[in-house]
Structures are given as C-alpha cells and as structure tokens.
GROMACS .gro file of C-alpha atoms in nm:
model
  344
    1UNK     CA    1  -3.608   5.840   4.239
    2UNK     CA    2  -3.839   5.535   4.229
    3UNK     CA    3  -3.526   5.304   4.133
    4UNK     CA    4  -3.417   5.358   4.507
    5UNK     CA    5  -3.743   5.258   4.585
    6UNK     CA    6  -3.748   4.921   4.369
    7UNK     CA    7  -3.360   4.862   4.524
    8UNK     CA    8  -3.537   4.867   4.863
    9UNK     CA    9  -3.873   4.640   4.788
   10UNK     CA   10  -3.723   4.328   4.818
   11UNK     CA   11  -3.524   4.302   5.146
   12UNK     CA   12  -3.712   4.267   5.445
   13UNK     CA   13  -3.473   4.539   5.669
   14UNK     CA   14  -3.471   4.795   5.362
   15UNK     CA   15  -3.838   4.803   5.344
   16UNK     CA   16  -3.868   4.876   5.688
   17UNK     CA   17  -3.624   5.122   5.676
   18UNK     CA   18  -3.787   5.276   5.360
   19UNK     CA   19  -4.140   5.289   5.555
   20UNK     CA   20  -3.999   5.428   5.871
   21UNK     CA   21  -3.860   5.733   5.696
   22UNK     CA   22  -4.229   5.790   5.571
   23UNK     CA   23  -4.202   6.195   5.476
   24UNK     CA   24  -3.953   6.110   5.245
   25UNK     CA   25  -4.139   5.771   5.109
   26UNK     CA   26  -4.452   6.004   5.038
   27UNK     CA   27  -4.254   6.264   4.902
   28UNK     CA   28  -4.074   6.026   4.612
   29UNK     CA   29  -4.407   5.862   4.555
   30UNK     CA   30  -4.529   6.205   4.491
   31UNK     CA   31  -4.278   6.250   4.205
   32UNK     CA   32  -4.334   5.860   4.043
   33UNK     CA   33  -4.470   5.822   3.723
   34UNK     CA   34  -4.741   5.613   3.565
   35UNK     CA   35  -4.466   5.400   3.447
   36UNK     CA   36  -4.260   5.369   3.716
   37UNK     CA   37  -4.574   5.305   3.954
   38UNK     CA   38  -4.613   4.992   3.790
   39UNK     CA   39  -4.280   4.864   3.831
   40UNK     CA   40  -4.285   4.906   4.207
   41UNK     CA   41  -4.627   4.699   4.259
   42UNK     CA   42  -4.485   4.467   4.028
   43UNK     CA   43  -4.196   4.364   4.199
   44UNK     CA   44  -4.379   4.421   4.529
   45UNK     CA   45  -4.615   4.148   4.428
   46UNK     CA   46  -4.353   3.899   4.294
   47UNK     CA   47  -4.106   3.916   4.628
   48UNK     CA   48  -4.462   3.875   4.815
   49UNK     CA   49  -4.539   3.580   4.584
   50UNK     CA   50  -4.194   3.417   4.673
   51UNK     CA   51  -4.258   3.449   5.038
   52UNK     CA   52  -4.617   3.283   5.080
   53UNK     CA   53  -4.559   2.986   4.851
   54UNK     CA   54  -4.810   2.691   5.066
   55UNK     CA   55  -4.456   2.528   5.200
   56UNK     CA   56  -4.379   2.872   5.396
   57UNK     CA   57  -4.698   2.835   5.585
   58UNK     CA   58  -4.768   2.596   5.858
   59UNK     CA   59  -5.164   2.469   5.909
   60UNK     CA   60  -5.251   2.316   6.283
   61UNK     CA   61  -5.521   2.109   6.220
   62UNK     CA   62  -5.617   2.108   6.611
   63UNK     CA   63  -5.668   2.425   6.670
   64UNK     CA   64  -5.784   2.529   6.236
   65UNK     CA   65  -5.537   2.797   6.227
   66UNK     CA   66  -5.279   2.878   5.911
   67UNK     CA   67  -4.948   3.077   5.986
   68UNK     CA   68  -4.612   3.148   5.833
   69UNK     CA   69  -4.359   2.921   5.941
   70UNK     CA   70  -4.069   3.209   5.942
   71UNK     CA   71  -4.101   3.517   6.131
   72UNK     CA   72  -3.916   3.697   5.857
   73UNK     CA   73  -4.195   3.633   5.597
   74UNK     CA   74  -4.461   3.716   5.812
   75UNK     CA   75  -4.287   4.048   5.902
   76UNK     CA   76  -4.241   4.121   5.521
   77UNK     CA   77  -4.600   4.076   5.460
   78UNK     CA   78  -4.674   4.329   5.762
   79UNK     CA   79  -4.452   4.558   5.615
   80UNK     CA   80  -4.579   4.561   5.274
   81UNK     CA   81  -4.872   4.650   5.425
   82UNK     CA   82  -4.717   4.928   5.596
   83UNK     CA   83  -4.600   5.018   5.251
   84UNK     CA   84  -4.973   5.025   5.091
   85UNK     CA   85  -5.053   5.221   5.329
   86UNK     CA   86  -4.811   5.504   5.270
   87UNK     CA   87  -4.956   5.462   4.933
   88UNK     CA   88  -5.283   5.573   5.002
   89UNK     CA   89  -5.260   5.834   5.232
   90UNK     CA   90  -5.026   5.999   4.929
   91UNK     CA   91  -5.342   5.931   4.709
   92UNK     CA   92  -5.541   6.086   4.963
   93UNK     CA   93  -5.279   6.371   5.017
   94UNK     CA   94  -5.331   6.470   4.629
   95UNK     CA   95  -5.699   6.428   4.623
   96UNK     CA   96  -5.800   6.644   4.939
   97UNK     CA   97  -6.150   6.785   4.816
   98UNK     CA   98  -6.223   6.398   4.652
   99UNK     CA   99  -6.336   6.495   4.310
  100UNK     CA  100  -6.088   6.345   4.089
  101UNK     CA  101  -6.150   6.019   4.038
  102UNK     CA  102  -5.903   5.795   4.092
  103UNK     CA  103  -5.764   5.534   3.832
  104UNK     CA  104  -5.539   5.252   3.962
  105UNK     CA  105  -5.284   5.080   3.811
  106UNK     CA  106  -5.348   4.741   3.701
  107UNK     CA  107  -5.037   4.615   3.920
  108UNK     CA  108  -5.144   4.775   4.211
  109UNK     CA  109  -5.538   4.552   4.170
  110UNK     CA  110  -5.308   4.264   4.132
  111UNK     CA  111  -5.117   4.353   4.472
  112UNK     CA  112  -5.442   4.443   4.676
  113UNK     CA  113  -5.601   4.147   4.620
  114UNK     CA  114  -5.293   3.922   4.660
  115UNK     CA  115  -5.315   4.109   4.982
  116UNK     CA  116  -5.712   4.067   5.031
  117UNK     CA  117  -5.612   3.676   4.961
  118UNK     CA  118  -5.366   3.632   5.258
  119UNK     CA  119  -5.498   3.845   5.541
  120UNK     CA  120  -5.824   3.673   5.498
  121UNK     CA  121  -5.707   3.279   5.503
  122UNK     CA  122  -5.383   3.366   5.737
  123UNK     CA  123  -5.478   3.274   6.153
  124UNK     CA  124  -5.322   3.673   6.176
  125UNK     CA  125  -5.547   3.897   6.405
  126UNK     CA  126  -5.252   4.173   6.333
  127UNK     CA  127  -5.238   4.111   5.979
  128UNK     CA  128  -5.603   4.177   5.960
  129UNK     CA  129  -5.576   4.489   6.180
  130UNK     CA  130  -5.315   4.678   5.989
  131UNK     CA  131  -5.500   4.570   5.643
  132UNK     CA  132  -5.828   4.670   5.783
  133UNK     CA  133  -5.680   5.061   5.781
  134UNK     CA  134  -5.578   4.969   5.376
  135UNK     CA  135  -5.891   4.859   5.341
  136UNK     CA  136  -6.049   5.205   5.493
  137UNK     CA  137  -5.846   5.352   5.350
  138UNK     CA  138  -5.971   5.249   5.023
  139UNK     CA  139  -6.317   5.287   5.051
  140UNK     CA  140  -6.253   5.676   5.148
  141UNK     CA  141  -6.103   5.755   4.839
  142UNK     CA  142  -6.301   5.868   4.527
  143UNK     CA  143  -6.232   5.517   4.343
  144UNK     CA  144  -6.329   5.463   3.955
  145UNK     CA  145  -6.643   5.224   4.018
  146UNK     CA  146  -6.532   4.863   3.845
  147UNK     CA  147  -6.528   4.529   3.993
  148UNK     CA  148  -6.187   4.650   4.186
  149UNK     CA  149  -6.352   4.890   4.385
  150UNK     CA  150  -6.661   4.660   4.480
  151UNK     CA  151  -6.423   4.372   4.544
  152UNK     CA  152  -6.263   4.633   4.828
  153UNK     CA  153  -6.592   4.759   4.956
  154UNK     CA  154  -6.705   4.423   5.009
  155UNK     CA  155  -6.403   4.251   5.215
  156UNK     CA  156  -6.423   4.614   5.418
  157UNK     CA  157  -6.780   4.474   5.514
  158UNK     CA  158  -6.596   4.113   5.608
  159UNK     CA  159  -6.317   4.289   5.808
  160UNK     CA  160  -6.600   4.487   6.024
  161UNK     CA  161  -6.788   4.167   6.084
  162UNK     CA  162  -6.488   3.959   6.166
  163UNK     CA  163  -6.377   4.253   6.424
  164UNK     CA  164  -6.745   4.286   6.560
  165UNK     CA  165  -6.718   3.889   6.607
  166UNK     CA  166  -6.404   3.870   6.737
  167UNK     CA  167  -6.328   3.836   7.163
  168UNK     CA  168  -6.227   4.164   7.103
  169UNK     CA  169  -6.517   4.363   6.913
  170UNK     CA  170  -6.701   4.623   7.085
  171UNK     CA  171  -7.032   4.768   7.106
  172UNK     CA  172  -6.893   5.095   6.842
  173UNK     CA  173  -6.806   4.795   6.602
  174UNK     CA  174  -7.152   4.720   6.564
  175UNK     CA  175  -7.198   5.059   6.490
  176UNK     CA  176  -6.978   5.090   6.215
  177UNK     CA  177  -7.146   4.785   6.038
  178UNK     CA  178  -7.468   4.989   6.039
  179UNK     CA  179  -7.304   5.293   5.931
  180UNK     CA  180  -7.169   5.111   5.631
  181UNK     CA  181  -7.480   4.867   5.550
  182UNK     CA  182  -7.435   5.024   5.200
  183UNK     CA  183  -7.158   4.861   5.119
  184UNK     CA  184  -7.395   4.548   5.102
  185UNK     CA  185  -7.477   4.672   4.722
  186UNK     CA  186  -7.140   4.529   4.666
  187UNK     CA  187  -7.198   4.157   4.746
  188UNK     CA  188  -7.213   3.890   4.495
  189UNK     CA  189  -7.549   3.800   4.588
  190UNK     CA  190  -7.613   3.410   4.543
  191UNK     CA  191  -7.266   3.363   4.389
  192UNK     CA  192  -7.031   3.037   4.552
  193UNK     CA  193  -6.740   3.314   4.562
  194UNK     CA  194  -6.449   3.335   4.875
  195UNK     CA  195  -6.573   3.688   4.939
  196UNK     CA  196  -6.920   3.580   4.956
  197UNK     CA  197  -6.889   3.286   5.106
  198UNK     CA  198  -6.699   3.451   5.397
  199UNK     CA  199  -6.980   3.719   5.383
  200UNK     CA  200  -7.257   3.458   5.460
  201UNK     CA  201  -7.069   3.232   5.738
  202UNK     CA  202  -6.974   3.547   5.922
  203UNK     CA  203  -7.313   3.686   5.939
  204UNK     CA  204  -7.443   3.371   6.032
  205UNK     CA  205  -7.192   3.351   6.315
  206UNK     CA  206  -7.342   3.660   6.467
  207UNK     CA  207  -7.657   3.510   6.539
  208UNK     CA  208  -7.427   3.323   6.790
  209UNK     CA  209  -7.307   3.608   6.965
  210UNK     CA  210  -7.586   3.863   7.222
  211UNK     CA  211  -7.364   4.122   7.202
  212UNK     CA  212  -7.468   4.147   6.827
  213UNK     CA  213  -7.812   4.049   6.817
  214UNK     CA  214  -7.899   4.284   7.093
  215UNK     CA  215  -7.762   4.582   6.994
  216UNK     CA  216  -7.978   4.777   6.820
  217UNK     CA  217  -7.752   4.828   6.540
  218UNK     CA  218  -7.694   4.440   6.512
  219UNK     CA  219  -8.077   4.411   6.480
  220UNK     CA  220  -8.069   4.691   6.203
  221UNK     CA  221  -7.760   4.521   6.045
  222UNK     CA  222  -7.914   4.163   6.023
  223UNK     CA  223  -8.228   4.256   5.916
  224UNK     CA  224  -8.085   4.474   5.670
  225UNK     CA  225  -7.850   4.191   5.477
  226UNK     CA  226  -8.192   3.956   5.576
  227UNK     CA  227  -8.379   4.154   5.314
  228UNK     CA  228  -8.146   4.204   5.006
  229UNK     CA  229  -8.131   3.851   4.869
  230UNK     CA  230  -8.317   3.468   4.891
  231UNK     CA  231  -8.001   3.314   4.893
  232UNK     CA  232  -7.845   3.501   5.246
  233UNK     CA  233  -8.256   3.483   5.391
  234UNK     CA  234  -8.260   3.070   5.354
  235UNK     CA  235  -7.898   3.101   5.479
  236UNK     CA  236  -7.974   3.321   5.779
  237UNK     CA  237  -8.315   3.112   5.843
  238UNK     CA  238  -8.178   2.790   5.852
  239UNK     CA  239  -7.943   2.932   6.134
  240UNK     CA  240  -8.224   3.142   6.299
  241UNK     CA  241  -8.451   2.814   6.335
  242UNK     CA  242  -8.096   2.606   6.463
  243UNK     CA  243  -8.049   2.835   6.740
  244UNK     CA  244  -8.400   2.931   6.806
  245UNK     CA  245  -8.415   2.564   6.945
  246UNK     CA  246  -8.086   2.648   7.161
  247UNK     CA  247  -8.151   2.964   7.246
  248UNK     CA  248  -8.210   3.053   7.624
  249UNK     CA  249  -8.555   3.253   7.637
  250UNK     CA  250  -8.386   3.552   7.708
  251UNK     CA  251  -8.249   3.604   7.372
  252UNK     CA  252  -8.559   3.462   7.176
  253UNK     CA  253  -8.705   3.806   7.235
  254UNK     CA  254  -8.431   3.947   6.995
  255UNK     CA  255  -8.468   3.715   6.711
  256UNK     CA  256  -8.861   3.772   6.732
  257UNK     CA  257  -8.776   4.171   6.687
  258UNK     CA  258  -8.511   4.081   6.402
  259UNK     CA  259  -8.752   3.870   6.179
  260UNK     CA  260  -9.036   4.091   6.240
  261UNK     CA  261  -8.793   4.385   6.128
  262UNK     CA  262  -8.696   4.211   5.854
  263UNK     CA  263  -9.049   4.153   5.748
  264UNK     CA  264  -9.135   4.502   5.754
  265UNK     CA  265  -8.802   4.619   5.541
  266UNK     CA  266  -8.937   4.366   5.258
  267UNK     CA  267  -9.081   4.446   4.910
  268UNK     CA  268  -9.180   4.235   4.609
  269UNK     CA  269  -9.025   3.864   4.575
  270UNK     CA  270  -8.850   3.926   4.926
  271UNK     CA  271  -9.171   3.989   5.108
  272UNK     CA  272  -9.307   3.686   4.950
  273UNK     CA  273  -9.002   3.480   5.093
  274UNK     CA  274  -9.030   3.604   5.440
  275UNK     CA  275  -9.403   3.530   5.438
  276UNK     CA  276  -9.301   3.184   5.362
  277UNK     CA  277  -9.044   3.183   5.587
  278UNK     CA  278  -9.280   3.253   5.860
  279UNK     CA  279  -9.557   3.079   5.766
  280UNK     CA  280  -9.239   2.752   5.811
  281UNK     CA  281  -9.193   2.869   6.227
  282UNK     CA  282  -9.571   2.874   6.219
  283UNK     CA  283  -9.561   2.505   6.102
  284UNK     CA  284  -9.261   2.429   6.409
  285UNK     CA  285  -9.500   2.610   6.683
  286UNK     CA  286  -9.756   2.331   6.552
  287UNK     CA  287  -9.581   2.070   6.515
  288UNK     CA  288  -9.280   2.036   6.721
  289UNK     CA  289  -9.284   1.901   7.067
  290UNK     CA  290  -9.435   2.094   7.356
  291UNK     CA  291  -9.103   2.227   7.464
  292UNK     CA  292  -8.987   2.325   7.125
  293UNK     CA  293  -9.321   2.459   7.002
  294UNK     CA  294  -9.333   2.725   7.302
  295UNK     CA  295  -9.005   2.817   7.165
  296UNK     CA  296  -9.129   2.917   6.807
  297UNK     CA  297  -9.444   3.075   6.934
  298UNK     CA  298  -9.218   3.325   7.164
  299UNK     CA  299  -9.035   3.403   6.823
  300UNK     CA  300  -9.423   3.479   6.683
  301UNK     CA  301  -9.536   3.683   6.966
  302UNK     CA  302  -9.440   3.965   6.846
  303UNK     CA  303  -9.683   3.999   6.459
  304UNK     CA  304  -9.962   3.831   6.745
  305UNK     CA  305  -9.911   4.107   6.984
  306UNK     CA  306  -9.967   4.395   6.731
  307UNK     CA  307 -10.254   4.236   6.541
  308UNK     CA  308 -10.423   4.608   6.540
  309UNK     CA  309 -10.160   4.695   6.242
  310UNK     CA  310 -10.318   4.591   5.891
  311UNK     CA  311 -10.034   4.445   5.727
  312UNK     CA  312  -9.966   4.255   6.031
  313UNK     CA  313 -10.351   4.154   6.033
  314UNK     CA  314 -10.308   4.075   5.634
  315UNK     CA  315 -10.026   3.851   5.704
  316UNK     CA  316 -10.173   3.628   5.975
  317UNK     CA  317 -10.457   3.585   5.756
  318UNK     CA  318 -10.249   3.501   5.439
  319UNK     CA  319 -10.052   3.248   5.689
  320UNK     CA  320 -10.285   3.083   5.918
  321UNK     CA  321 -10.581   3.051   5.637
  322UNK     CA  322 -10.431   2.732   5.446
  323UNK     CA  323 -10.328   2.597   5.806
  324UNK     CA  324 -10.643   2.599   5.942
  325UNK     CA  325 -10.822   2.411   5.656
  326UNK     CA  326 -10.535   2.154   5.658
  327UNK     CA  327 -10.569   2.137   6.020
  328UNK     CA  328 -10.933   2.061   5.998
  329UNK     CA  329 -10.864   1.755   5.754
  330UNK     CA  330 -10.675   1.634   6.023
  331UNK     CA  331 -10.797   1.339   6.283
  332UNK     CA  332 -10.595   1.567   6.531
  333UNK     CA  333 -10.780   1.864   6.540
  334UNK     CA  334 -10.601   2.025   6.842
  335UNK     CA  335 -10.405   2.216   6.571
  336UNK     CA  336 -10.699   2.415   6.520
  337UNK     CA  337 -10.749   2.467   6.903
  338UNK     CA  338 -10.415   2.576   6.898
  339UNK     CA  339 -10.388   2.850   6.633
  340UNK     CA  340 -10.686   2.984   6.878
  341UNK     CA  341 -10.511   3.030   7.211
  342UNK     CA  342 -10.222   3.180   7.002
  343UNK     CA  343 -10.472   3.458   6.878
  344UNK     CA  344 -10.605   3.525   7.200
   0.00000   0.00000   0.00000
C-alpha cells in the first residue's frame, strides 16, 4: 500500500489529493512498515529539497522578508505539512493512553527539521500557523527523550513567542507561554545556535510590546527565562536598561515588578547576577542625568517600598554599602545625599 503513497509524494496535485482523502491516508499509514516508513520521509524530504534550493526563493531587502518565488513550491511545502500532520494524529491514534514511547525514524528527524529550517527563515505567517499544530502536535506525544525531541520542544517555545509577538497574538497566547515555561529546560543555554538565537531576540522583542509585559503571565514568563541562565539575564538586561530610558512612565511600573520578580525566583550564581545587575541601575539612578536618573529610581521603587522584608533589607545593604563609601571618596558628595532621599 505505501508504494501508492511514494507514487503520490512527489506531485504537487497528487499530494493534495492524497491528504484530502485523509481516512484513507491514516488508514494505509496504519498498515506501513518500519521499512517502508522510511522510504516515504525519504523521498518526502528529497522532492522538498528540490523545491527550496536559495534560487526558488526571492529576499526583499526593503521590507527583510524571504518568500518562494513560485506559488507551486510554496503550496507543496504547505502541503507536506498537511501530510506530517496526518502523520501524527495516526501516531496519536495508536498511542491513545500515551505510554508507549514513541521511537521515530531517522528519516522522519531529517524531514522535521528540514521543516523546522524553512518555516522559521520563510516571511510565511501561514506556513508558521499550520507547522505550529506539527509542532503541538509533537510535544503531546510520548516522544523518546534525545536531542530530537528537545530540538521540537524548543522551536514550540519560538512558535508561541513569535504568535504572542505577532499583530495578531492575543492575551490567551501569553497564557500558553506560561503554561509551557517548562519547555525552557530544553534551550541551549549560552550556545550561538539558530534555535537559540531566535529564542533570545524574540524574548527580547517582548519587552517592546505592553501587551506582554503587562500581562501577568508575560511578567511570570520573563522573569521565568530571566532566571535560568547569565547568558539570556545580560541579554534581557541590556534591553531592560535600553528601553527603561524610552519607556513612557506608565510602563516603568511593569519592568520594576518583572526584575523584582525575577530577583525573588533566583538561587545560587543567578541570585548573585541579579544582585549585580541591580546594584548596575543603582549606579544609572546616580549617575545619569536628572531626567534619566528619575527613570531608574522608578524601576527601584519597588525593593525601596518593601524595605520591611529581610531579604529585601539584606539586599539594599549588600548594594548600597560599597556605594556609599565610594560616594564619600568623592568631591561630589551629593551621591550620598542622594542614596538618603531614596531610603526615605
């Protein structure tokens, strides 16, 4: 049965057909073999290979977007999808109650993330859409744990941040990032990776955007990712302190209740890095100008405002100790006047 299959894989209108008759797609893939299994994602991948070569997509510099030149090849790529898709639910169809664990073919890794590889550089809000359910899809299964299945949990994480970021994500999409914070175990922490790097710019981008940063969930999420790793905190400050300077004062109020959650969900090495990271905006409200300054203390307000707590009171003595004594050995001792009215 499967060789009807592999007749169909490679012709845009037969594929279609083959998905649109899905009942009788699922019930063939139900009686493929190992064997045979890895003959269809084989030639799957190769007539997707033949239709994405770099001179069948067209980049627009002006407005940074990448499509497919041909209609045809973009529909063949939508319709593999379609295909992967049937795929799992029949995977899900024979693995109801989710204890087997489930061993994929090698073929079918090399597929998915041929497929991971497109959707995410492609200028394709569709594309991502319909790969986005694959990529649920996925994640719901009982899945071997190998560097397959975190590579999938991981670009699910990317595909909820890019719809949450998107004109089109909504408040529940927030949500769903905080139901699957999790999935942050997954990330390549540190590592100059596509997936990671994606990761990092995309949570950095949402400290553009209110209707993250003031959702409770977005607050959650951020501080969350804030806290697992150095290398996304120093990315995630550097923004913080960009936009703090931007930001209308308003919105400062929600960064001030992100870093001080983000604080609080530290241990160990990380605590010590967000203690240093604080003890930096301390250092702006000193030293910037006036204007600035006021901007960085509003960010503070909120460890001043609940001095009675001890590990607040622990880490505004840690911070402001050293400060004050190099403030004193300065001509300029206003500093020291300073730190004063902000502990009033």
């Amino acid at each position: 049965m499967h060789k009807e299959i592999l007749s169909d894989l490679t012709e845009l209108a037969h594929l279609k057909q083959l998905c649109k008759k899905k009942p009788d797609l699922l019930a063939t893939l139900q009686s493929c073999k190992a064997k045979e299994y890895e003959e269809i994602w084989l030639s799957l991948l190769k007539a997707l290979e033949e239709r994405t070569p770099p001179d069948k997509l067209i980049y627009d510099a002006e407005n940074s977007t990448l499509l497919f030149r041909e209609e045809n090849d973009r529909q063949y790529l939508l319709t593999c999808i379609s295909f992967t898709s049937i795929y799992l639910q029949h995977l899900a169809n024979n693995n109801k109650k989710g204890k087997k664990c489930i061993k994929l073919d090698g073929n079918f890794y090399a597929l998915f993330c041929k497929l991971i590889e497109l959707q995410l550089m492609l200028s394709d809000r569709e594309v991502r859409m319909s790969f986005g359910k694959c990529l649920f899809q996925l994640c719901e299964l009982n899945l071997e744990e190998n560097d397959f299945s975190a590579h999938v949990k991981v670009h699910l994480l990317i595909f909820l941040l890019w719809k949450t970021c998107s004109s089109e994500g909504k408040s529940a999409d927030v949500s769903k990032l905080k139901k699957n914070k999790d999935l942050c175990a997954c990330v390549k922490w540190g590592v100059p990776e596509k997936s990671t790097n994606s990761f990092y710019l995309l949570c950095s981008y949402s400290l553009n955007l209110p209707k993250f940063y003031a959702h409770p969930d977005g607050k959650f999420f951020l501080a969350h990712v804030w806290s697992q790793h150095e290398s996304i905190a120093s990315h995630l400050f550097n923004k913080f302190v960009h936009n703090t300077v931007v930001l209308s004062h308003d919105n400062i109020s929600h960064y001030s209740q992100i870093i001080h959650s983000t604080w609080k969900n530290c241990e160990g090495m990380m605590k010590e890095t967000l203690e240093m990271q604080i003890e930096h905006l301390v250092n702006l409200a000193l030293k910037c100008p006036i204007k600035v300054a006021a901007r960085f203390r509003n960010v503070l307000s909120i460890f001043h405002n609940n001095k009675g707590d001890k590990g607040i009171n622990n880490l505004i003595f840690k911070i402001y100790e050293p400060i004050i004594w190099r403030s004193l050995m300065d001509p300029c001792i206003k500093n020291v006047n300073y730190l004063a009215s902000m502990e009033k």
